[in-house]
Amino acid sequence: MGISLILILFSYALLKGSEYSFFSSQDKKSKTTVKHLSDPDAIAGTILLFETILQIALISLISELYIIIFSPSDYLLLWAIAILFSTSVMLRYTGNVFSRYLSENDRYIRFAQMSGRSFSFLLFLARPFNRILSAFIEVFGETREERDAQSMEEYTEVIDITDSEEVEEKKLLKKIVGLNTTSVSQIMKPRVEIVSLDMEMTSREVIEKAIESGFSRLPVYDGSPDNVIGFLYIKDLVGYLRGKATDFNWHKHIREAYFVPGSKKINDLLEEFRQKKMHLALVADEYGGTDGIVTLDDILEEIVGEISDETDTNE
């Protein structure tokens, strides 16, 4: 019975750790993590289901322990309260201690990456429950998309009744308001249009590809374009170009890739770009592959229209 108690508390700690890691860290370096974050309702439903199962199991176990140790026959209500209180304290303490442990030294990032596959299995087991929960919400509740659409409609009405006579100004305001209903997948550049570098390329081939593309940042893949491992910033190679070097180790300049789910709203992505001082991200599909790429320019063009620079040609 003692082993069962330890296993239940350990499982509960892992579950709370997964919840903390996925929702608090939102690590974008792991495709598995990004895939989970693309459906936060499924994560929440899965955690709720297994937390409930573990809580029921713990209450049953503690009830048995109370009966064996104290043999209560009178004051059953007080005993029930004592059991529930004991269970609540144990679960809360276990969850808080493990979450506090993960919060130190960014352990939650490593935990999210390690627990990704295990949590995928839990998501699979909880799929029937999540479908029932989603159906219930659709019938009796209001989805986030519906709330966002309603908010956008209200904001648009406010903009329409303002005294401003500037048509372009109103259009711009409406586009800004629409950022929270537009998903990354709607503005991204699809994978087939991405210019990327193979890890097997020589430094000369990398330079030629960079010059040919005209881009300042290029994704780097290993083996398959789906397996993007990072980005190469062409500015990091300027020193070699000035020295007219043609054979150098360009791999050491590869920077970590940043992944986002295609369902993410672009107002959220814009805030992440601002906080992390980034300009581009890879869009992960539901299978963990690469679906496309989205840049800060894509977001700005969604607001103000197409932006041309000196490298663009008029057609």
PDB file of C-alpha atoms in Angstrom:
ATOM      1  CA  MET A   1       0.000   0.000   0.000  1.00  0.00           C
ATOM      2  CA  GLY A   2       2.913   2.321   0.728  1.00  0.00           C
ATOM      3  CA  ILE A   3       4.329   1.653  -2.741  1.00  0.00           C
ATOM      4  CA  SER A   4       0.943   2.459  -4.287  1.00  0.00           C
ATOM      5  CA  LEU A   5       0.872   5.761  -2.406  1.00  0.00           C
ATOM      6  CA  ILE A   6       4.341   6.683  -3.647  1.00  0.00           C
ATOM      7  CA  LEU A   7       3.451   5.743  -7.241  1.00  0.00           C
ATOM      8  CA  ILE A   8       0.277   7.840  -7.179  1.00  0.00           C
ATOM      9  CA  LEU A   9       2.073  10.887  -5.777  1.00  0.00           C
ATOM     10  CA  PHE A  10       4.948  10.431  -8.224  1.00  0.00           C
ATOM     11  CA  SER A  11       2.526  10.180 -11.170  1.00  0.00           C
ATOM     12  CA  TYR A  12       0.670  13.255  -9.954  1.00  0.00           C
ATOM     13  CA  ALA A  13       3.945  15.180  -9.684  1.00  0.00           C
ATOM     14  CA  LEU A  14       4.869  14.243 -13.268  1.00  0.00           C
ATOM     15  CA  LEU A  15       1.429  15.298 -14.479  1.00  0.00           C
ATOM     16  CA  LYS A  16       1.637  18.676 -12.725  1.00  0.00           C
ATOM     17  CA  GLY A  17       5.166  19.038 -14.048  1.00  0.00           C
ATOM     18  CA  SER A  18       3.934  18.486 -17.599  1.00  0.00           C
ATOM     19  CA  GLU A  19       1.192  21.054 -17.094  1.00  0.00           C
ATOM     20  CA  TYR A  20       3.659  23.608 -15.741  1.00  0.00           C
ATOM     21  CA  SER A  21       6.213  22.908 -18.474  1.00  0.00           C
ATOM     22  CA  PHE A  22       3.827  23.135 -21.406  1.00  0.00           C
ATOM     23  CA  PHE A  23       1.820  26.161 -20.300  1.00  0.00           C
ATOM     24  CA  SER A  24       4.482  28.155 -18.457  1.00  0.00           C
ATOM     25  CA  SER A  25       7.557  27.610 -20.546  1.00  0.00           C
ATOM     26  CA  GLN A  26       6.024  27.369 -24.009  1.00  0.00           C
ATOM     27  CA  ASP A  27       9.342  26.149 -25.287  1.00  0.00           C
ATOM     28  CA  LYS A  28       9.541  26.732 -29.008  1.00  0.00           C
ATOM     29  CA  LYS A  29      12.695  24.745 -29.642  1.00  0.00           C
ATOM     30  CA  SER A  30      10.988  21.359 -29.463  1.00  0.00           C
ATOM     31  CA  LYS A  31       8.617  20.401 -32.263  1.00  0.00           C
ATOM     32  CA  THR A  32       6.812  17.966 -29.962  1.00  0.00           C
ATOM     33  CA  THR A  33       6.145  20.757 -27.470  1.00  0.00           C
ATOM     34  CA  VAL A  34       4.896  23.059 -30.216  1.00  0.00           C
ATOM     35  CA  LYS A  35       2.613  20.311 -31.523  1.00  0.00           C
ATOM     36  CA  HIS A  36       1.036  19.971 -28.069  1.00  0.00           C
ATOM     37  CA  LEU A  37       0.682  23.745 -27.657  1.00  0.00           C
ATOM     38  CA  SER A  38      -1.212  23.941 -30.934  1.00  0.00           C
ATOM     39  CA  ASP A  39      -4.163  22.329 -29.109  1.00  0.00           C
ATOM     40  CA  PRO A  40      -4.131  23.660 -25.527  1.00  0.00           C
ATOM     41  CA  ASP A  41      -7.719  22.493 -24.931  1.00  0.00           C
ATOM     42  CA  ALA A  42      -6.652  18.876 -25.505  1.00  0.00           C
ATOM     43  CA  ILE A  43      -3.757  19.307 -23.060  1.00  0.00           C
ATOM     44  CA  ALA A  44      -6.047  20.816 -20.413  1.00  0.00           C
ATOM     45  CA  GLY A  45      -8.656  18.083 -20.911  1.00  0.00           C
ATOM     46  CA  THR A  46      -6.059  15.307 -20.697  1.00  0.00           C
ATOM     47  CA  ILE A  47      -4.526  16.723 -17.524  1.00  0.00           C
ATOM     48  CA  LEU A  48      -7.983  17.158 -15.979  1.00  0.00           C
ATOM     49  CA  LEU A  49      -8.909  13.544 -16.756  1.00  0.00           C
ATOM     50  CA  PHE A  50      -5.777  11.937 -15.322  1.00  0.00           C
ATOM     51  CA  GLU A  51      -5.653  14.294 -12.333  1.00  0.00           C
ATOM     52  CA  THR A  52      -9.199  13.223 -11.472  1.00  0.00           C
ATOM     53  CA  ILE A  53      -8.276   9.537 -11.822  1.00  0.00           C
ATOM     54  CA  LEU A  54      -5.242   9.965  -9.550  1.00  0.00           C
ATOM     55  CA  GLN A  55      -7.247  11.964  -7.002  1.00  0.00           C
ATOM     56  CA  ILE A  56      -9.914   9.257  -6.807  1.00  0.00           C
ATOM     57  CA  ALA A  57      -7.219   6.590  -6.459  1.00  0.00           C
ATOM     58  CA  LEU A  58      -5.500   8.553  -3.686  1.00  0.00           C
ATOM     59  CA  ILE A  59      -8.752   9.153  -1.790  1.00  0.00           C
ATOM     60  CA  SER A  60      -9.533   5.430  -1.966  1.00  0.00           C
ATOM     61  CA  LEU A  61      -6.049   4.529  -0.749  1.00  0.00           C
ATOM     62  CA  ILE A  62      -6.060   7.018   2.139  1.00  0.00           C
ATOM     63  CA  SER A  63      -9.540   5.845   3.138  1.00  0.00           C
ATOM     64  CA  GLU A  64      -8.214   2.292   3.399  1.00  0.00           C
ATOM     65  CA  LEU A  65      -5.273   3.484   5.490  1.00  0.00           C
ATOM     66  CA  TYR A  66      -7.583   5.384   7.866  1.00  0.00           C
ATOM     67  CA  ILE A  67      -9.802   2.322   8.267  1.00  0.00           C
ATOM     68  CA  ILE A  68      -6.831   0.021   8.943  1.00  0.00           C
ATOM     69  CA  ILE A  69      -5.087   2.381  11.369  1.00  0.00           C
ATOM     70  CA  PHE A  70      -7.992   4.052  13.195  1.00  0.00           C
ATOM     71  CA  SER A  71     -10.981   1.723  12.549  1.00  0.00           C
ATOM     72  CA  PRO A  72     -13.430   4.646  12.549  1.00  0.00           C
ATOM     73  CA  SER A  73     -17.043   3.742  13.251  1.00  0.00           C
ATOM     74  CA  ASP A  74     -18.476   7.002  14.579  1.00  0.00           C
ATOM     75  CA  TYR A  75     -18.301  10.559  13.285  1.00  0.00           C
ATOM     76  CA  LEU A  76     -18.053   9.405   9.668  1.00  0.00           C
ATOM     77  CA  LEU A  77     -18.488  12.965   8.379  1.00  0.00           C
ATOM     78  CA  LEU A  78     -15.464  14.154  10.356  1.00  0.00           C
ATOM     79  CA  TRP A  79     -13.433  11.224   9.097  1.00  0.00           C
ATOM     80  CA  ALA A  80     -14.480  12.019   5.522  1.00  0.00           C
ATOM     81  CA  ILE A  81     -13.401  15.642   5.982  1.00  0.00           C
ATOM     82  CA  ALA A  82     -10.074  14.479   7.419  1.00  0.00           C
ATOM     83  CA  ILE A  83      -9.513  12.175   4.438  1.00  0.00           C
ATOM     84  CA  LEU A  84     -10.317  14.910   1.906  1.00  0.00           C
ATOM     85  CA  PHE A  85      -8.114  17.399   3.749  1.00  0.00           C
ATOM     86  CA  SER A  86      -5.205  14.942   3.860  1.00  0.00           C
ATOM     87  CA  THR A  87      -5.585  14.190   0.166  1.00  0.00           C
ATOM     88  CA  SER A  88      -5.750  17.878  -0.753  1.00  0.00           C
ATOM     89  CA  VAL A  89      -2.636  18.732   1.270  1.00  0.00           C
ATOM     90  CA  MET A  90      -0.612  15.846  -0.151  1.00  0.00           C
ATOM     91  CA  LEU A  91      -1.524  16.629  -3.760  1.00  0.00           C
ATOM     92  CA  ARG A  92      -1.023  20.362  -3.420  1.00  0.00           C
ATOM     93  CA  TYR A  93       2.329  19.946  -1.682  1.00  0.00           C
ATOM     94  CA  THR A  94       3.528  17.392  -4.242  1.00  0.00           C
ATOM     95  CA  GLY A  95       2.509  19.563  -7.202  1.00  0.00           C
ATOM     96  CA  ASN A  96       3.983  22.775  -5.752  1.00  0.00           C
ATOM     97  CA  VAL A  97       7.304  21.196  -4.791  1.00  0.00           C
ATOM     98  CA  PHE A  98       7.831  19.635  -8.218  1.00  0.00           C
ATOM     99  CA  SER A  99       6.756  22.800 -10.069  1.00  0.00           C
ATOM    100  CA  ARG A 100       9.159  24.845  -7.929  1.00  0.00           C
ATOM    101  CA  TYR A 101      11.919  22.375  -8.749  1.00  0.00           C
ATOM    102  CA  LEU A 102      11.234  22.725 -12.484  1.00  0.00           C
ATOM    103  CA  SER A 103      11.228  26.521 -12.294  1.00  0.00           C
ATOM    104  CA  GLU A 104      14.891  26.566 -11.261  1.00  0.00           C
ATOM    105  CA  ASN A 105      17.553  26.880 -13.978  1.00  0.00           C
ATOM    106  CA  ASP A 106      15.032  26.404 -16.807  1.00  0.00           C
ATOM    107  CA  ARG A 107      14.532  22.726 -15.922  1.00  0.00           C
ATOM    108  CA  TYR A 108      10.963  23.006 -17.258  1.00  0.00           C
ATOM    109  CA  ILE A 109      12.297  23.297 -20.825  1.00  0.00           C
ATOM    110  CA  ARG A 110      14.204  20.020 -20.576  1.00  0.00           C
ATOM    111  CA  PHE A 111      11.266  18.359 -18.829  1.00  0.00           C
ATOM    112  CA  ALA A 112       8.849  19.480 -21.569  1.00  0.00           C
ATOM    113  CA  GLN A 113      11.148  18.039 -24.208  1.00  0.00           C
ATOM    114  CA  MET A 114      11.647  14.751 -22.330  1.00  0.00           C
ATOM    115  CA  SER A 115       7.975  14.260 -21.442  1.00  0.00           C
ATOM    116  CA  GLY A 116       6.684  15.161 -24.898  1.00  0.00           C
ATOM    117  CA  ARG A 117       6.410  11.608 -26.224  1.00  0.00           C
ATOM    118  CA  SER A 118       4.922  10.228 -22.992  1.00  0.00           C
ATOM    119  CA  PHE A 119       2.337  12.991 -22.965  1.00  0.00           C
ATOM    120  CA  SER A 120       1.487  12.192 -26.593  1.00  0.00           C
ATOM    121  CA  PHE A 121       0.479   8.712 -25.385  1.00  0.00           C
ATOM    122  CA  LEU A 122      -1.732  10.236 -22.662  1.00  0.00           C
ATOM    123  CA  LEU A 123      -3.330  12.500 -25.277  1.00  0.00           C
ATOM    124  CA  PHE A 124      -4.086   9.406 -27.354  1.00  0.00           C
ATOM    125  CA  LEU A 125      -5.707   7.643 -24.382  1.00  0.00           C
ATOM    126  CA  ALA A 126      -7.735  10.740 -23.489  1.00  0.00           C
ATOM    127  CA  ARG A 127      -8.904  11.412 -27.048  1.00  0.00           C
ATOM    128  CA  PRO A 128     -12.470  10.043 -26.521  1.00  0.00           C
ATOM    129  CA  PHE A 129     -12.828  12.137 -23.346  1.00  0.00           C
ATOM    130  CA  ASN A 130     -11.531  15.264 -25.120  1.00  0.00           C
ATOM    131  CA  ARG A 131     -13.953  14.756 -27.994  1.00  0.00           C
ATOM    132  CA  ILE A 132     -16.880  14.513 -25.600  1.00  0.00           C
ATOM    133  CA  LEU A 133     -15.627  17.596 -23.744  1.00  0.00           C
ATOM    134  CA  SER A 134     -15.225  19.535 -27.007  1.00  0.00           C
ATOM    135  CA  ALA A 135     -18.730  18.558 -28.110  1.00  0.00           C
ATOM    136  CA  PHE A 136     -20.112  19.691 -24.747  1.00  0.00           C
ATOM    137  CA  ILE A 137     -18.340  23.053 -25.057  1.00  0.00           C
ATOM    138  CA  GLU A 138     -19.599  23.517 -28.621  1.00  0.00           C
ATOM    139  CA  VAL A 139     -23.182  22.969 -27.491  1.00  0.00           C
ATOM    140  CA  PHE A 140     -23.198  24.851 -24.192  1.00  0.00           C
ATOM    141  CA  GLY A 141     -20.118  27.052 -24.305  1.00  0.00           C
ATOM    142  CA  GLU A 142     -18.402  29.608 -26.472  1.00  0.00           C
ATOM    143  CA  THR A 143     -15.133  28.862 -28.213  1.00  0.00           C
ATOM    144  CA  ARG A 144     -12.186  31.225 -28.188  1.00  0.00           C
ATOM    145  CA  GLU A 145     -12.611  31.768 -31.943  1.00  0.00           C
ATOM    146  CA  GLU A 146     -16.214  32.847 -31.407  1.00  0.00           C
ATOM    147  CA  ARG A 147     -15.201  35.228 -28.613  1.00  0.00           C
ATOM    148  CA  ASP A 148     -12.429  36.702 -30.757  1.00  0.00           C
ATOM    149  CA  ALA A 149     -14.761  37.117 -33.731  1.00  0.00           C
ATOM    150  CA  GLN A 150     -17.344  38.818 -31.542  1.00  0.00           C
ATOM    151  CA  SER A 151     -14.721  41.148 -30.073  1.00  0.00           C
ATOM    152  CA  MET A 152     -13.430  41.995 -33.549  1.00  0.00           C
ATOM    153  CA  GLU A 153     -16.953  42.799 -34.717  1.00  0.00           C
ATOM    154  CA  GLU A 154     -17.466  45.098 -31.738  1.00  0.00           C
ATOM    155  CA  TYR A 155     -14.156  46.881 -32.287  1.00  0.00           C
ATOM    156  CA  THR A 156     -14.918  47.272 -35.998  1.00  0.00           C
ATOM    157  CA  GLU A 157     -18.258  48.871 -35.197  1.00  0.00           C
ATOM    158  CA  VAL A 158     -16.527  51.318 -32.852  1.00  0.00           C
ATOM    159  CA  ILE A 159     -14.021  52.227 -35.587  1.00  0.00           C
ATOM    160  CA  ASP A 160     -16.833  52.734 -38.120  1.00  0.00           C
ATOM    161  CA  ILE A 161     -18.685  55.225 -35.916  1.00  0.00           C
ATOM    162  CA  THR A 162     -15.623  57.326 -35.092  1.00  0.00           C
ATOM    163  CA  ASP A 163     -15.422  60.860 -36.462  1.00  0.00           C
ATOM    164  CA  SER A 164     -12.243  60.182 -38.403  1.00  0.00           C
ATOM    165  CA  GLU A 165     -12.689  60.905 -42.119  1.00  0.00           C
ATOM    166  CA  GLU A 166      -9.450  59.179 -43.083  1.00  0.00           C
ATOM    167  CA  VAL A 167     -10.482  56.008 -44.905  1.00  0.00           C
ATOM    168  CA  GLU A 168      -6.948  54.587 -44.886  1.00  0.00           C
ATOM    169  CA  GLU A 169      -6.666  55.236 -41.163  1.00  0.00           C
ATOM    170  CA  LYS A 170      -9.838  53.263 -40.503  1.00  0.00           C
ATOM    171  CA  LYS A 171      -8.622  50.411 -42.712  1.00  0.00           C
ATOM    172  CA  LEU A 172      -5.351  50.303 -40.812  1.00  0.00           C
ATOM    173  CA  LEU A 173      -7.129  50.195 -37.446  1.00  0.00           C
ATOM    174  CA  LYS A 174      -9.382  47.375 -38.634  1.00  0.00           C
ATOM    175  CA  LYS A 175      -6.385  45.342 -39.772  1.00  0.00           C
ATOM    176  CA  ILE A 176      -4.670  45.836 -36.415  1.00  0.00           C
ATOM    177  CA  VAL A 177      -7.830  44.694 -34.624  1.00  0.00           C
ATOM    178  CA  GLY A 178      -7.975  41.663 -36.925  1.00  0.00           C
ATOM    179  CA  LEU A 179      -4.584  40.418 -35.781  1.00  0.00           C
ATOM    180  CA  ASN A 180      -6.122  38.457 -32.919  1.00  0.00           C
ATOM    181  CA  THR A 181      -8.359  36.474 -35.287  1.00  0.00           C
ATOM    182  CA  THR A 182      -5.750  35.783 -37.973  1.00  0.00           C
ATOM    183  CA  SER A 183      -3.627  32.661 -37.533  1.00  0.00           C
ATOM    184  CA  VAL A 184       0.013  32.204 -38.447  1.00  0.00           C
ATOM    185  CA  SER A 185      -0.918  29.604 -41.083  1.00  0.00           C
ATOM    186  CA  GLN A 186      -2.840  32.287 -42.995  1.00  0.00           C
ATOM    187  CA  ILE A 187       0.168  34.563 -43.514  1.00  0.00           C
ATOM    188  CA  MET A 188       3.130  32.170 -43.503  1.00  0.00           C
ATOM    189  CA  LYS A 189       5.254  31.309 -46.506  1.00  0.00           C
ATOM    190  CA  PRO A 190       4.598  27.601 -47.294  1.00  0.00           C
ATOM    191  CA  ARG A 191       7.399  25.066 -47.089  1.00  0.00           C
ATOM    192  CA  VAL A 192       7.674  24.664 -50.876  1.00  0.00           C
ATOM    193  CA  GLU A 193       8.689  28.340 -51.139  1.00  0.00           C
ATOM    194  CA  ILE A 194      11.328  28.201 -48.407  1.00  0.00           C
ATOM    195  CA  VAL A 195      14.957  28.544 -49.454  1.00  0.00           C
ATOM    196  CA  SER A 196      16.992  26.436 -47.039  1.00  0.00           C
ATOM    197  CA  LEU A 197      20.479  25.046 -46.562  1.00  0.00           C
ATOM    198  CA  ASP A 198      21.521  21.419 -46.244  1.00  0.00           C
ATOM    199  CA  MET A 199      23.978  20.552 -43.473  1.00  0.00           C
ATOM    200  CA  GLU A 200      26.030  18.710 -46.095  1.00  0.00           C
ATOM    201  CA  MET A 201      26.644  21.857 -48.156  1.00  0.00           C
ATOM    202  CA  THR A 202      30.156  23.252 -48.427  1.00  0.00           C
ATOM    203  CA  SER A 203      30.870  26.824 -47.377  1.00  0.00           C
ATOM    204  CA  ARG A 204      31.166  27.829 -51.040  1.00  0.00           C
ATOM    205  CA  GLU A 205      27.727  26.356 -51.795  1.00  0.00           C
ATOM    206  CA  VAL A 206      26.267  28.168 -48.785  1.00  0.00           C
ATOM    207  CA  ILE A 207      27.614  31.519 -49.999  1.00  0.00           C
ATOM    208  CA  GLU A 208      26.300  30.919 -53.510  1.00  0.00           C
ATOM    209  CA  LYS A 209      22.868  29.945 -52.157  1.00  0.00           C
ATOM    210  CA  ALA A 210      22.728  33.010 -49.906  1.00  0.00           C
ATOM    211  CA  ILE A 211      23.656  35.388 -52.743  1.00  0.00           C
ATOM    212  CA  GLU A 212      21.184  33.725 -55.087  1.00  0.00           C
ATOM    213  CA  SER A 213      18.297  33.896 -52.591  1.00  0.00           C
ATOM    214  CA  GLY A 214      18.882  37.454 -51.395  1.00  0.00           C
ATOM    215  CA  PHE A 215      17.703  36.523 -47.884  1.00  0.00           C
ATOM    216  CA  SER A 216      19.600  37.510 -44.751  1.00  0.00           C
ATOM    217  CA  ARG A 217      18.494  34.459 -42.742  1.00  0.00           C
ATOM    218  CA  LEU A 218      18.168  30.909 -44.021  1.00  0.00           C
ATOM    219  CA  PRO A 219      16.883  27.757 -42.268  1.00  0.00           C
ATOM    220  CA  VAL A 220      19.282  24.816 -42.056  1.00  0.00           C
ATOM    221  CA  TYR A 221      18.071  21.215 -42.243  1.00  0.00           C
ATOM    222  CA  ASP A 222      19.710  17.869 -41.588  1.00  0.00           C
ATOM    223  CA  GLY A 223      18.727  15.085 -43.965  1.00  0.00           C
ATOM    224  CA  SER A 224      15.210  16.305 -44.764  1.00  0.00           C
ATOM    225  CA  PRO A 225      13.673  19.804 -45.128  1.00  0.00           C
ATOM    226  CA  ASP A 226      11.237  18.681 -42.412  1.00  0.00           C
ATOM    227  CA  ASN A 227      14.110  18.317 -39.953  1.00  0.00           C
ATOM    228  CA  VAL A 228      15.133  21.960 -39.542  1.00  0.00           C
ATOM    229  CA  ILE A 229      17.806  22.318 -36.869  1.00  0.00           C
ATOM    230  CA  GLY A 230      18.364  26.067 -36.909  1.00  0.00           C
ATOM    231  CA  PHE A 231      18.951  29.273 -38.835  1.00  0.00           C
ATOM    232  CA  LEU A 232      22.050  30.718 -40.447  1.00  0.00           C
ATOM    233  CA  TYR A 233      22.352  34.506 -40.305  1.00  0.00           C
ATOM    234  CA  ILE A 234      24.323  35.637 -43.351  1.00  0.00           C
ATOM    235  CA  LYS A 235      25.756  38.568 -41.395  1.00  0.00           C
ATOM    236  CA  ASP A 236      27.715  35.999 -39.352  1.00  0.00           C
ATOM    237  CA  LEU A 237      29.646  35.124 -42.515  1.00  0.00           C
ATOM    238  CA  VAL A 238      30.608  38.690 -43.445  1.00  0.00           C
ATOM    239  CA  GLY A 239      34.043  38.325 -41.849  1.00  0.00           C
ATOM    240  CA  TYR A 240      34.829  35.355 -44.081  1.00  0.00           C
ATOM    241  CA  LEU A 241      33.554  37.139 -47.178  1.00  0.00           C
ATOM    242  CA  ARG A 242      35.722  40.177 -46.491  1.00  0.00           C
ATOM    243  CA  GLY A 243      38.739  37.928 -46.218  1.00  0.00           C
ATOM    244  CA  LYS A 244      37.616  36.191 -49.407  1.00  0.00           C
ATOM    245  CA  ALA A 245      37.671  32.852 -47.598  1.00  0.00           C
ATOM    246  CA  THR A 246      35.908  30.033 -49.408  1.00  0.00           C
ATOM    247  CA  ASP A 247      36.539  27.149 -47.042  1.00  0.00           C
ATOM    248  CA  PHE A 248      35.426  27.638 -43.438  1.00  0.00           C
ATOM    249  CA  ASN A 249      33.267  25.936 -40.809  1.00  0.00           C
ATOM    250  CA  TRP A 250      29.871  27.584 -41.255  1.00  0.00           C
ATOM    251  CA  HIS A 251      28.107  25.033 -39.012  1.00  0.00           C
ATOM    252  CA  LYS A 252      29.316  26.753 -35.830  1.00  0.00           C
ATOM    253  CA  HIS A 253      27.252  29.812 -36.754  1.00  0.00           C
ATOM    254  CA  ILE A 254      23.931  27.939 -36.870  1.00  0.00           C
ATOM    255  CA  ARG A 255      21.465  29.451 -34.390  1.00  0.00           C
ATOM    256  CA  GLU A 256      18.643  27.586 -32.679  1.00  0.00           C
ATOM    257  CA  ALA A 257      15.345  27.300 -34.526  1.00  0.00           C
ATOM    258  CA  TYR A 258      12.201  28.834 -33.081  1.00  0.00           C
ATOM    259  CA  PHE A 259       8.950  26.938 -33.718  1.00  0.00           C
ATOM    260  CA  VAL A 260       5.337  28.069 -33.463  1.00  0.00           C
ATOM    261  CA  PRO A 261       2.083  26.203 -34.200  1.00  0.00           C
ATOM    262  CA  GLY A 262       0.120  27.279 -37.262  1.00  0.00           C
ATOM    263  CA  SER A 263      -2.933  27.941 -35.090  1.00  0.00           C
ATOM    264  CA  LYS A 264      -1.193  30.687 -33.106  1.00  0.00           C
ATOM    265  CA  LYS A 265      -2.753  34.113 -33.555  1.00  0.00           C
ATOM    266  CA  ILE A 266      -0.399  36.653 -35.099  1.00  0.00           C
ATOM    267  CA  ASN A 267      -0.957  39.241 -32.370  1.00  0.00           C
ATOM    268  CA  ASP A 268       0.466  36.682 -29.918  1.00  0.00           C
ATOM    269  CA  LEU A 269       3.360  35.956 -32.276  1.00  0.00           C
ATOM    270  CA  LEU A 270       4.085  39.665 -32.669  1.00  0.00           C
ATOM    271  CA  GLU A 271       4.329  39.992 -28.880  1.00  0.00           C
ATOM    272  CA  GLU A 272       6.693  36.993 -28.726  1.00  0.00           C
ATOM    273  CA  PHE A 273       8.864  38.528 -31.445  1.00  0.00           C
ATOM    274  CA  ARG A 274       8.998  41.750 -29.437  1.00  0.00           C
ATOM    275  CA  GLN A 275       9.886  40.028 -26.164  1.00  0.00           C
ATOM    276  CA  LYS A 276      12.494  37.712 -27.649  1.00  0.00           C
ATOM    277  CA  LYS A 277      13.824  40.289 -30.159  1.00  0.00           C
ATOM    278  CA  MET A 278      13.305  37.876 -33.040  1.00  0.00           C
ATOM    279  CA  HIS A 279      12.235  38.389 -36.636  1.00  0.00           C
ATOM    280  CA  LEU A 280      11.224  34.961 -37.885  1.00  0.00           C
ATOM    281  CA  ALA A 281       9.951  31.552 -36.810  1.00  0.00           C
ATOM    282  CA  LEU A 282       9.317  28.149 -38.325  1.00  0.00           C
ATOM    283  CA  VAL A 283       5.744  26.891 -38.401  1.00  0.00           C
ATOM    284  CA  ALA A 284       5.379  23.286 -37.206  1.00  0.00           C
ATOM    285  CA  ASP A 285       2.592  21.079 -38.499  1.00  0.00           C
ATOM    286  CA  GLU A 286       0.548  18.654 -36.395  1.00  0.00           C
ATOM    287  CA  TYR A 287       3.012  15.828 -37.084  1.00  0.00           C
ATOM    288  CA  GLY A 288       6.061  17.777 -35.953  1.00  0.00           C
ATOM    289  CA  GLY A 289       7.256  18.554 -39.479  1.00  0.00           C
ATOM    290  CA  THR A 290       7.911  21.970 -40.998  1.00  0.00           C
ATOM    291  CA  ASP A 291       4.812  23.572 -42.504  1.00  0.00           C
ATOM    292  CA  GLY A 292       6.276  26.952 -43.419  1.00  0.00           C
ATOM    293  CA  ILE A 293       8.050  30.054 -42.190  1.00  0.00           C
ATOM    294  CA  VAL A 294       6.700  33.338 -40.848  1.00  0.00           C
ATOM    295  CA  THR A 295       8.595  36.610 -40.467  1.00  0.00           C
ATOM    296  CA  LEU A 296       8.043  40.005 -38.926  1.00  0.00           C
ATOM    297  CA  ASP A 297       7.643  41.383 -42.455  1.00  0.00           C
ATOM    298  CA  ASP A 298       4.723  38.989 -43.023  1.00  0.00           C
ATOM    299  CA  ILE A 299       2.937  40.441 -39.991  1.00  0.00           C
ATOM    300  CA  LEU A 300       3.643  44.031 -41.039  1.00  0.00           C
ATOM    301  CA  GLU A 301       2.388  43.316 -44.560  1.00  0.00           C
ATOM    302  CA  GLU A 302      -0.817  41.943 -43.060  1.00  0.00           C
ATOM    303  CA  ILE A 303      -1.326  45.399 -41.506  1.00  0.00           C
ATOM    304  CA  VAL A 304      -0.028  47.892 -44.074  1.00  0.00           C
ATOM    305  CA  GLY A 305       0.018  45.843 -47.268  1.00  0.00           C
ATOM    306  CA  GLU A 306       2.893  44.571 -49.374  1.00  0.00           C
ATOM    307  CA  ILE A 307       6.293  46.008 -48.509  1.00  0.00           C
ATOM    308  CA  SER A 308       8.912  46.273 -51.247  1.00  0.00           C
ATOM    309  CA  ASP A 309      12.623  46.834 -50.807  1.00  0.00           C
ATOM    310  CA  GLU A 310      15.523  47.591 -53.109  1.00  0.00           C
ATOM    311  CA  THR A 311      15.975  43.902 -53.972  1.00  0.00           C
ATOM    312  CA  ASP A 312      12.419  43.478 -55.251  1.00  0.00           C
ATOM    313  CA  THR A 313      11.711  43.785 -58.968  1.00  0.00           C
ATOM    314  CA  ASN A 314       8.566  45.204 -60.503  1.00  0.00           C
ATOM    315  CA  GLU A 315       6.669  42.717 -62.619  1.00  0.00           C
TER     316      GLU A 315
END
